[in-house]
Tab-separated table of C-alpha atoms in Angstrom:
chain	number	residue	atom	x	y	z
A	1	UNK	CA	-4.440	32.971	-27.524
A	2	UNK	CA	-8.066	31.554	-26.929
A	3	UNK	CA	-10.283	31.701	-30.028
A	4	UNK	CA	-12.364	33.188	-27.305
A	5	UNK	CA	-10.105	35.775	-26.259
A	6	UNK	CA	-9.460	36.533	-29.698
A	7	UNK	CA	-12.862	37.228	-30.336
A	8	UNK	CA	-13.087	39.432	-27.152
A	9	UNK	CA	-10.267	41.531	-28.106
A	10	UNK	CA	-11.977	42.541	-31.170
A	11	UNK	CA	-15.300	43.371	-29.760
A	12	UNK	CA	-14.918	44.203	-25.886
A	13	UNK	CA	-11.398	46.523	-26.612
A	14	UNK	CA	-11.942	49.882	-27.637
A	15	UNK	CA	-10.236	53.387	-27.666
A	16	UNK	CA	-11.657	56.565	-25.935
A	17	UNK	CA	-12.376	57.932	-28.983
A	18	UNK	CA	-15.154	55.684	-29.746
A	19	UNK	CA	-17.511	57.338	-27.655
A	20	UNK	CA	-17.601	61.097	-28.013
A	21	UNK	CA	-18.654	62.319	-24.705
A	22	UNK	CA	-21.860	63.511	-26.134
A	23	UNK	CA	-22.891	60.366	-26.701
A	24	UNK	CA	-21.895	58.903	-23.321
A	25	UNK	CA	-23.704	62.152	-21.533
A	26	UNK	CA	-27.303	61.300	-23.769
A	27	UNK	CA	-26.631	57.693	-22.630
A	28	UNK	CA	-26.660	58.722	-19.187
A	29	UNK	CA	-29.641	61.336	-19.401
A	30	UNK	CA	-31.651	58.281	-21.069
A	31	UNK	CA	-30.745	55.663	-18.226
A	32	UNK	CA	-30.870	57.784	-15.286
A	33	UNK	CA	-27.432	56.280	-14.171
A	34	UNK	CA	-25.341	58.184	-11.597
A	35	UNK	CA	-21.876	58.100	-11.629
A	36	UNK	CA	-19.314	58.181	-8.477
A	37	UNK	CA	-15.452	58.874	-8.558
A	38	UNK	CA	-13.259	57.362	-5.882
A	39	UNK	CA	-9.707	58.412	-5.410
A	40	UNK	CA	-7.750	56.201	-2.877
A	41	UNK	CA	-5.325	58.538	-1.821
A	42	UNK	CA	-2.219	57.812	0.769
A	43	UNK	CA	0.692	60.757	0.852
A	44	UNK	CA	-0.271	62.167	-2.284
A	45	UNK	CA	-0.511	66.052	-1.731
A	46	UNK	CA	1.808	66.731	-4.980
A	47	UNK	CA	-0.740	64.998	-7.387
A	48	UNK	CA	-4.213	64.355	-5.786
A	49	UNK	CA	-4.979	68.153	-6.093
A	50	UNK	CA	-4.754	68.084	-9.917
A	51	UNK	CA	-6.238	65.330	-10.260
A	52	UNK	CA	-9.521	66.425	-8.816
A	53	UNK	CA	-9.195	69.548	-10.236
A	54	UNK	CA	-9.531	68.245	-13.432
A	55	UNK	CA	-12.199	65.702	-13.208
A	56	UNK	CA	-14.104	68.534	-11.292
A	57	UNK	CA	-13.554	71.006	-14.242
A	58	UNK	CA	-13.914	68.509	-17.263
A	59	UNK	CA	-16.619	66.263	-15.707
A	60	UNK	CA	-18.527	68.134	-13.392
A	61	UNK	CA	-18.556	71.661	-14.481
A	62	UNK	CA	-18.186	71.628	-17.815
A	63	UNK	CA	-20.784	68.522	-18.533
A	64	UNK	CA	-22.462	66.789	-15.776
A	65	UNK	CA	-20.692	63.161	-16.229
A	66	UNK	CA	-19.641	62.950	-12.932
A	67	UNK	CA	-22.277	63.135	-9.230
A	68	UNK	CA	-20.109	62.783	-6.534
A	69	UNK	CA	-16.141	62.672	-6.390
A	70	UNK	CA	-14.683	61.357	-3.223
A	71	UNK	CA	-10.939	61.037	-1.757
A	72	UNK	CA	-10.631	58.101	0.752
A	73	UNK	CA	-7.425	59.176	2.817
A	74	UNK	CA	-6.044	55.977	4.182
A	75	UNK	CA	-3.751	57.550	6.352
A	76	UNK	CA	-1.961	60.016	5.091
A	77	UNK	CA	0.628	61.892	7.356
A	78	UNK	CA	1.096	64.848	4.492
A	79	UNK	CA	-1.640	67.433	3.313
A	80	UNK	CA	-3.614	65.086	1.200
A	81	UNK	CA	-6.610	65.426	2.895
A	82	UNK	CA	-6.293	69.068	2.765
A	83	UNK	CA	-5.199	69.474	-0.658
A	84	UNK	CA	-8.106	67.574	-2.202
A	85	UNK	CA	-10.992	69.161	-0.259
A	86	UNK	CA	-9.336	72.633	-1.737
A	87	UNK	CA	-9.525	71.102	-5.131
A	88	UNK	CA	-13.063	70.107	-4.245
A	89	UNK	CA	-13.263	66.804	-3.501
A	90	UNK	CA	-15.219	65.593	-0.385
A	91	UNK	CA	-12.855	63.559	1.864
A	92	UNK	CA	-13.499	60.952	4.000
A	93	UNK	CA	-10.694	58.987	6.371
A	94	UNK	CA	-10.603	55.686	6.079
A	95	UNK	CA	-11.268	55.056	9.573
A	96	UNK	CA	-14.289	56.777	10.051
A	97	UNK	CA	-15.836	54.217	7.280
A	98	UNK	CA	-17.584	51.122	9.091
A	99	UNK	CA	-15.907	52.223	12.308
A	100	UNK	CA	-16.801	48.901	14.069
A	101	UNK	CA	-14.382	47.155	11.873
A	102	UNK	CA	-10.528	47.852	12.697
A	103	UNK	CA	-9.435	48.745	9.312
A	104	UNK	CA	-6.173	47.555	8.067
A	105	UNK	CA	-3.589	48.776	5.372
A	106	UNK	CA	-3.910	48.327	2.065
A	107	UNK	CA	-5.444	49.780	-0.930
A	108	UNK	CA	-8.137	47.138	-1.407
A	109	UNK	CA	-9.340	47.883	2.119
A	110	UNK	CA	-9.441	51.355	0.755
A	111	UNK	CA	-11.855	50.391	-2.361
A	112	UNK	CA	-14.202	48.308	-0.258
A	113	UNK	CA	-14.786	50.720	2.189
A	114	UNK	CA	-15.587	53.600	-0.403
A	115	UNK	CA	-18.735	51.527	-1.211
A	116	UNK	CA	-20.456	52.907	1.836
A	117	UNK	CA	-19.552	56.467	1.210
A	118	UNK	CA	-20.603	56.456	-2.310
A	119	UNK	CA	-23.978	55.850	-3.959
A	120	UNK	CA	-23.246	55.849	-7.952
A	121	UNK	CA	-24.833	53.266	-10.090
A	122	UNK	CA	-21.245	53.189	-11.442
A	123	UNK	CA	-18.230	53.806	-9.266
A	124	UNK	CA	-14.832	54.517	-11.170
A	125	UNK	CA	-11.743	54.398	-9.261
A	126	UNK	CA	-8.476	56.369	-10.102
A	127	UNK	CA	-5.183	56.305	-8.812
A	128	UNK	CA	-3.946	59.540	-6.752
A	129	UNK	CA	-0.330	59.549	-7.782
A	130	UNK	CA	-1.295	60.365	-11.516
A	131	UNK	CA	0.720	63.243	-13.314
A	132	UNK	CA	-0.373	64.772	-16.484
A	133	UNK	CA	-3.668	63.262	-15.673
A	134	UNK	CA	-6.728	63.684	-18.644
A	135	UNK	CA	-10.307	63.339	-17.634
A	136	UNK	CA	-9.927	60.465	-20.532
A	137	UNK	CA	-9.000	58.514	-18.035
A	138	UNK	CA	-12.454	58.599	-16.461
A	139	UNK	CA	-15.095	59.110	-19.392
A	140	UNK	CA	-13.336	56.413	-21.335
A	141	UNK	CA	-14.013	54.015	-19.019
A	142	UNK	CA	-17.326	55.073	-17.556
A	143	UNK	CA	-18.831	55.465	-21.119
A	144	UNK	CA	-19.316	51.844	-21.971
A	145	UNK	CA	-21.052	51.117	-18.626
A	146	UNK	CA	-23.600	53.678	-20.079
A	147	UNK	CA	-23.790	52.832	-23.376
A	148	UNK	CA	-23.637	49.199	-22.972
A	149	UNK	CA	-25.848	47.480	-20.884
A	150	UNK	CA	-24.412	43.993	-20.847
A	151	UNK	CA	-21.098	45.154	-19.898
A	152	UNK	CA	-20.420	45.137	-15.991
A	153	UNK	CA	-16.621	46.130	-15.447
A	154	UNK	CA	-14.289	47.963	-17.716
A	155	UNK	CA	-10.478	48.507	-17.196
A	156	UNK	CA	-8.451	51.403	-18.663
A	157	UNK	CA	-5.154	50.394	-20.806
A	158	UNK	CA	-2.624	52.456	-21.528
A	159	UNK	CA	1.546	52.998	-22.221
A	160	UNK	CA	3.441	52.903	-19.375
A	161	UNK	CA	7.041	54.625	-19.699
A	162	UNK	CA	9.378	53.858	-17.521
A	163	UNK	CA	12.411	56.617	-17.157
A	164	UNK	CA	11.497	57.596	-20.446
A	165	UNK	CA	11.514	54.506	-22.084
A	166	UNK	CA	8.152	53.153	-23.529
A	167	UNK	CA	6.290	50.328	-22.344
A	168	UNK	CA	8.915	49.605	-19.573
A	169	UNK	CA	6.746	50.344	-16.855
A	170	UNK	CA	4.431	47.702	-15.325
A	171	UNK	CA	7.117	45.702	-14.317
A	172	UNK	CA	5.005	43.651	-11.894
A	173	UNK	CA	2.523	43.118	-14.332
A	174	UNK	CA	4.835	41.477	-16.687
A	175	UNK	CA	6.708	39.480	-14.479
A	176	UNK	CA	4.028	38.050	-12.233
A	177	UNK	CA	0.272	38.955	-13.028
A	178	UNK	CA	0.310	38.487	-16.818
A	179	UNK	CA	2.061	35.009	-16.253
A	180	UNK	CA	-0.610	33.947	-13.672
A	181	UNK	CA	-3.222	35.338	-15.746
A	182	UNK	CA	-2.091	33.210	-18.953
A	183	UNK	CA	-1.460	29.963	-17.007
A	184	UNK	CA	-4.521	29.923	-14.720
A	185	UNK	CA	-7.050	32.262	-16.174
A	186	UNK	CA	-6.481	32.318	-19.641
A	187	UNK	CA	-9.756	34.110	-20.903
A	188	UNK	CA	-8.112	37.128	-19.081
A	189	UNK	CA	-5.342	36.952	-21.120
A	190	UNK	CA	-6.409	39.647	-23.181
A	191	UNK	CA	-6.024	42.670	-20.562
A	192	UNK	CA	-3.140	44.968	-21.369
A	193	UNK	CA	-3.096	46.202	-17.953
A	194	UNK	CA	-4.913	43.917	-15.422
A	195	UNK	CA	-3.340	45.508	-12.198
A	196	UNK	CA	-4.325	49.205	-13.359
A	197	UNK	CA	-5.357	51.293	-10.708
A	198	UNK	CA	-8.034	53.132	-13.181
A	199	UNK	CA	-11.235	50.966	-13.535
A	200	UNK	CA	-15.176	51.479	-13.570
A	201	UNK	CA	-17.877	48.824	-12.608
A	202	UNK	CA	-21.348	48.824	-12.092
A	203	UNK	CA	-22.358	48.906	-7.851
A	204	UNK	CA	-24.306	45.963	-8.648
A	205	UNK	CA	-21.252	43.621	-9.332
A	206	UNK	CA	-18.753	45.789	-7.071
A	207	UNK	CA	-21.165	44.826	-3.802
A	208	UNK	CA	-20.859	41.021	-4.914
A	209	UNK	CA	-16.939	40.624	-4.526
A	210	UNK	CA	-14.725	40.051	-1.993
A	211	UNK	CA	-12.246	42.514	-1.821
A	212	UNK	CA	-8.620	41.860	-0.867
A	213	UNK	CA	-7.365	44.298	1.588
A	214	UNK	CA	-3.934	44.768	-0.299
A	215	UNK	CA	-2.122	44.977	-3.336
A	216	UNK	CA	-4.204	41.813	-4.846
A	217	UNK	CA	-7.167	43.791	-5.170
A	218	UNK	CA	-7.168	44.186	-9.178
A	219	UNK	CA	-6.186	40.732	-10.021
A	220	UNK	CA	-8.742	39.143	-7.356
A	221	UNK	CA	-11.277	41.459	-8.670
A	222	UNK	CA	-10.810	40.494	-12.423
A	223	UNK	CA	-10.843	36.865	-11.649
A	224	UNK	CA	-13.800	36.887	-9.589
A	225	UNK	CA	-15.843	39.512	-12.024
A	226	UNK	CA	-15.250	36.585	-14.809
A	227	UNK	CA	-16.433	33.652	-12.705
A	228	UNK	CA	-19.727	36.131	-12.010
A	229	UNK	CA	-20.317	37.899	-14.888
A	230	UNK	CA	-18.382	35.963	-17.797
A	231	UNK	CA	-15.862	37.293	-20.335
A	232	UNK	CA	-18.318	39.298	-22.288
A	233	UNK	CA	-19.407	41.511	-19.450
A	234	UNK	CA	-15.567	42.996	-19.103
A	235	UNK	CA	-13.530	45.092	-21.414
A	236	UNK	CA	-11.084	47.786	-21.819
A	237	UNK	CA	-10.379	51.045	-23.279
A	238	UNK	CA	-7.478	52.712	-24.252
A	239	UNK	CA	-7.008	56.149	-22.942
A	240	UNK	CA	-3.381	56.940	-24.132
A	241	UNK	CA	-0.560	57.442	-21.435
A	242	UNK	CA	-0.135	56.613	-17.722
A	243	UNK	CA	2.507	58.645	-16.005
A	244	UNK	CA	2.769	58.055	-11.967
A	245	UNK	CA	5.254	57.737	-9.607
A	246	UNK	CA	7.378	54.455	-9.813
A	247	UNK	CA	7.833	52.177	-6.652
A	248	UNK	CA	11.383	50.760	-6.224
A	249	UNK	CA	12.275	47.292	-6.539
A	250	UNK	CA	11.695	45.730	-2.936
A	251	UNK	CA	8.216	47.861	-2.816
A	252	UNK	CA	7.527	45.907	-6.081
A	253	UNK	CA	8.367	42.698	-4.691
A	254	UNK	CA	5.987	42.835	-1.973
A	255	UNK	CA	3.488	43.859	-4.514
A	256	UNK	CA	4.086	40.800	-6.529
A	257	UNK	CA	3.936	38.295	-3.313
A	258	UNK	CA	0.318	39.667	-2.397
A	259	UNK	CA	-0.601	39.613	-6.119
A	260	UNK	CA	0.551	35.782	-6.058
A	261	UNK	CA	-0.891	35.172	-2.493
A	262	UNK	CA	-4.145	36.287	-4.279
A	263	UNK	CA	-4.094	34.388	-7.088
A	264	UNK	CA	-3.013	31.106	-4.694
A	265	UNK	CA	-6.141	31.508	-2.984
A	266	UNK	CA	-8.363	31.556	-5.510
A	267	UNK	CA	-6.509	28.294	-7.423
A	268	UNK	CA	-7.227	26.409	-3.882
A	269	UNK	CA	-8.768	27.981	-1.045
A	270	UNK	CA	-7.924	25.438	1.280
A	271	UNK	CA	-4.239	24.883	0.672
A	272	UNK	CA	-2.357	27.598	2.949
A	273	UNK	CA	1.214	28.481	2.307
A	274	UNK	CA	3.536	30.550	4.423
A	275	UNK	CA	2.140	34.476	3.769
A	276	UNK	CA	5.571	35.809	4.563
A	277	UNK	CA	7.930	37.409	2.107
A	278	UNK	CA	11.959	37.635	2.969
A	279	UNK	CA	13.918	40.279	1.599
A	280	UNK	CA	17.767	41.535	2.182
A	281	UNK	CA	19.546	44.629	2.848
A	282	UNK	CA	23.307	45.553	3.358
A	283	UNK	CA	23.750	46.360	6.673
A	284	UNK	CA	26.923	47.172	8.385
A	285	UNK	CA	27.645	42.925	8.889
A	286	UNK	CA	26.338	42.151	5.209
A	287	UNK	CA	23.152	41.380	4.086
A	288	UNK	CA	20.296	41.428	6.171
A	289	UNK	CA	17.025	39.496	6.056
A	290	UNK	CA	13.725	41.577	6.236
A	291	UNK	CA	10.631	39.467	6.418
A	292	UNK	CA	7.129	40.980	5.594
A	293	UNK	CA	3.893	39.769	5.988
A	294	UNK	CA	1.770	39.313	2.825
A	295	UNK	CA	-1.784	40.652	2.953
A	296	UNK	CA	-3.960	37.386	3.400
A	297	UNK	CA	-7.120	39.107	4.372
A	298	UNK	CA	-9.913	39.780	2.087
A	299	UNK	CA	-13.186	41.437	3.079
A	300	UNK	CA	-16.481	40.116	2.240
A	301	UNK	CA	-18.751	41.099	-0.516
A	302	UNK	CA	-20.137	44.668	0.216
A	303	UNK	CA	-23.895	43.197	0.024
A	304	UNK	CA	-23.313	41.041	3.320
A	305	UNK	CA	-22.724	44.046	5.665
A	306	UNK	CA	-25.304	45.060	7.922
A	307	UNK	CA	-24.922	48.799	7.524
A	308	UNK	CA	-24.631	48.408	3.552
A	309	UNK	CA	-27.727	46.490	3.883
A	310	UNK	CA	-29.559	49.455	6.064
A	311	UNK	CA	-28.502	52.198	3.722
A	312	UNK	CA	-29.969	50.242	0.785
A	313	UNK	CA	-33.448	49.469	2.620
A	314	UNK	CA	-33.707	53.400	3.766
């Protein structure tokens, strides 16, 4: 490991217990910063309501840490929107944001568009499929942004159990993302959960970043933030254990391909490789190929969008 990364681990890796809530609130009041929490959601009616309820109770009613809580529905066919609204979130449909630009499927697309319907100086993203959710996931990663003026982006780190086995979750992280980062961006080798969906950042950073529209968004954001702000502007906080719905192997394969493509674009943007992935399923006549396109489109920095510029000027 690079000496720079070892130093970073000792100065930019914290525990949620390092910043008591009263200290975070005092910093928020002193600096006047506002906090938005965004949940990107697609068919998450089983979990989204509980997450919203916990955030509203712990961080909006009991203490005024979160100023707005928005669920962006990316085309759910279940009751995700109704459940989220009933729990107290403001629900916005992906297609209602920036309607002049047709939306494409993908998590990164939703996160990018969320910048247009939130106003917080700090924006915190939380996946909507978490179980046994704790508000530490929000306060833990927002805390350094309110107390440390030179920190611009904070990732959550946690244990990810799989089928009851500690540390066995995060398969795409271990098989794809971590090797890529260690080989090509070794300054980022200290991140425990580089692909984790729980992170917070200053709007002033997010609005200057391009957003891969699909599963490559987390890796792309880390790499681009490193180049734009430097390693010491990035941090991570231990928030405990993350429990969520795990995807099957083929879905993980498609995720890995999107992440690899995102890395590839950043390594050599002028070098194009066939952006598709062929997988196999057993059919009546043996194994049959199924080919999927890999996300290659990226949205530009939000600060370049006319509607966003107009809102800032208003």
